[in-house]
Short mmCIF file of C-alpha atoms in Angstrom, two decimals:
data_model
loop_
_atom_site.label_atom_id
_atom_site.label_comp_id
_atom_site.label_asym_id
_atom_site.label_seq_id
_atom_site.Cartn_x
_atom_site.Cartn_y
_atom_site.Cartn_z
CA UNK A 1 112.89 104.82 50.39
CA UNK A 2 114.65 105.64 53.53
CA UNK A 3 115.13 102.81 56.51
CA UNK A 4 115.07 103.64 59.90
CA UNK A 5 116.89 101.55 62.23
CA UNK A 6 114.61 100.17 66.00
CA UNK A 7 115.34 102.14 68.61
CA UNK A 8 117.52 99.92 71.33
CA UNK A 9 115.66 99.04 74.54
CA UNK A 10 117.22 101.84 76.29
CA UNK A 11 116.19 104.18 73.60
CA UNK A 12 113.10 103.28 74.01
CA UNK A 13 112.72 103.40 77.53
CA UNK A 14 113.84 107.24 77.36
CA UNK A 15 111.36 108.40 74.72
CA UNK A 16 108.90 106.94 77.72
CA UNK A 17 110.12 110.08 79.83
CA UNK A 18 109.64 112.37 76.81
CA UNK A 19 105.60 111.13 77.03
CA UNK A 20 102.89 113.81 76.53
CA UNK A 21 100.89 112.95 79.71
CA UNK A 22 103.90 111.93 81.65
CA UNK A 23 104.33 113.79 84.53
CA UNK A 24 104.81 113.19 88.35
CA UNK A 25 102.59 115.39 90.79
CA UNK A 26 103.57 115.10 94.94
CA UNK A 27 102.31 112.19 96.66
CA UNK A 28 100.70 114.37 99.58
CA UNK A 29 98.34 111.70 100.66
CA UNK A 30 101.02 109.02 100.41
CA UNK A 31 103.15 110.66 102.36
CA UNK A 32 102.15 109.23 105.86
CA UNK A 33 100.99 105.55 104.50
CA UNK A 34 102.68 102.50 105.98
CA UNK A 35 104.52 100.44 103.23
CA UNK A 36 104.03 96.37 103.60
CA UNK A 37 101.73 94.07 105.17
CA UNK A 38 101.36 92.58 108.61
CA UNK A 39 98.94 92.31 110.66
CA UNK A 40 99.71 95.22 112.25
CA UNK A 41 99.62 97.03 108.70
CA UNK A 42 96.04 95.37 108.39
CA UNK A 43 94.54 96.27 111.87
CA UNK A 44 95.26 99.66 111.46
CA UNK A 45 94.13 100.23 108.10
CA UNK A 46 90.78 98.39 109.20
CA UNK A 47 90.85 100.72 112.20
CA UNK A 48 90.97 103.60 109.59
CA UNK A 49 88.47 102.48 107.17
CA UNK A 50 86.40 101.98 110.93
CA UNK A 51 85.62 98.38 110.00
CA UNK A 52 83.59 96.14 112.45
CA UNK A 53 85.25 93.67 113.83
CA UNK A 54 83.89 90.78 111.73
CA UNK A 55 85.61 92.78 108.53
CA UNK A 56 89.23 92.76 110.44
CA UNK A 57 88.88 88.83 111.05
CA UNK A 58 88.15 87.81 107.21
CA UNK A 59 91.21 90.55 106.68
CA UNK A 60 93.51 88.78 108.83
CA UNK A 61 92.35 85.64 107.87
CA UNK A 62 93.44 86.64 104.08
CA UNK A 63 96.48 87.48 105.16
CA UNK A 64 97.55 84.08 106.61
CA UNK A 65 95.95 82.57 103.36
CA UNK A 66 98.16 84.96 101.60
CA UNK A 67 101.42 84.31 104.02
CA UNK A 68 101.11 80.63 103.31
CA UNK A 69 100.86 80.46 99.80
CA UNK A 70 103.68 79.98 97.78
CA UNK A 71 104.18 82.28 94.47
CA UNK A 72 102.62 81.38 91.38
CA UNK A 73 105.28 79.07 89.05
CA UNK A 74 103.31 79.62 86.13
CA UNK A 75 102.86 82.86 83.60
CA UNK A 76 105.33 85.57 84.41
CA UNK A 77 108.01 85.36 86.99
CA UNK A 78 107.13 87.54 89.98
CA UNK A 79 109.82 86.61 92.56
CA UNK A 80 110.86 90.06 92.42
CA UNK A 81 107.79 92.10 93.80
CA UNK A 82 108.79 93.75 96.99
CA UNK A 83 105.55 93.38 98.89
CA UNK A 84 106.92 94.83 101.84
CA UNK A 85 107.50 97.89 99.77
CA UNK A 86 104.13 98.86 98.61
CA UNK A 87 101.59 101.18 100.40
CA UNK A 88 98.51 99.16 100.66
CA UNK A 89 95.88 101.68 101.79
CA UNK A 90 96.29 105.62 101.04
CA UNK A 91 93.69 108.01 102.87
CA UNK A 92 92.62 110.96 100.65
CA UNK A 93 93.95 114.32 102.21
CA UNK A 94 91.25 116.50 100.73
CA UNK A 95 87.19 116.19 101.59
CA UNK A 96 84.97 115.28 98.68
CA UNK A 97 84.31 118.38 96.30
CA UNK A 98 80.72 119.45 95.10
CA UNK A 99 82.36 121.81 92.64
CA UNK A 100 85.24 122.47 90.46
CA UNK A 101 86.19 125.51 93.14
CA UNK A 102 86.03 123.15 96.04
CA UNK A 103 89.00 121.13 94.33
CA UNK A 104 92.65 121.30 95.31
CA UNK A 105 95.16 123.13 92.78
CA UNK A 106 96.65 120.17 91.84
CA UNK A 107 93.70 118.02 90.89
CA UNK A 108 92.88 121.22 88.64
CA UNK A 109 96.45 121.38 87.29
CA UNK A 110 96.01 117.91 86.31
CA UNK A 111 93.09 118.02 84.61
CA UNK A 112 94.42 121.45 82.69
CA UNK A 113 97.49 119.11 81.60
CA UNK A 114 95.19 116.42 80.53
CA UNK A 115 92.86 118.65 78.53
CA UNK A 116 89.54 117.74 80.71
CA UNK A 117 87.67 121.13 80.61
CA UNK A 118 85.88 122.19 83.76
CA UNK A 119 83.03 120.16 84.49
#
């Protein structure tokens, strides 16, 4: 009977990279997103969404809700979320497709790497 000693935490962390369906594809519609939240960050994604104006106030009404409360203490410790770095609204760049020739390259190369045949 052989024994096979547990992989270290940093071994482990590398076979992660070596994962089938792990891949990165370019963040296109990312690319011109604001990262954090204000209320300038929140009127402008309401203005893009083209919210009424009764659908900005509860927004910016959240947000001091959100400003004023202090982190959770309890469960898992998440004093170090950066939630100024984080892209809270991401506009599609492509129109929605009525058929698999209507879609972009890379939503096809995805699905061709994740074995989805063409619908």
């Amino acid at each position: 009977m052989t024994t096979t000693t547990p992989l270290t935490q940093d071994e482990q962390i590398d076979a992660l990279g070596r994962y089938k369906f792990g891949w990165a594809d370019s963040d296109l519609a990312g690319a011109t997103a604001a990262r954090g939240i204000s209320e300038s960050v929140v009127r402008n994604i309401s203005g893009l969404k083209n919210e009424p104006e009764w659908m900005l106030e509860r927004r910016l009404k959240g947000l001091k809700l959100f400003d004023k409360k202090p982190m959770p203490s309890w469960g898992s410790d998440l004093s170090g979320i950066d939630f100024q770095n984080i892209k809270y609204f991401v506009r599609s760049t492509e129109k929605q497709a009525t058929s698999w020739d209507d879609l972009p390259a890379d939503i096809k190369n995805t699905y061709d790497k994740l074995g989805i045949p063409e619908a």
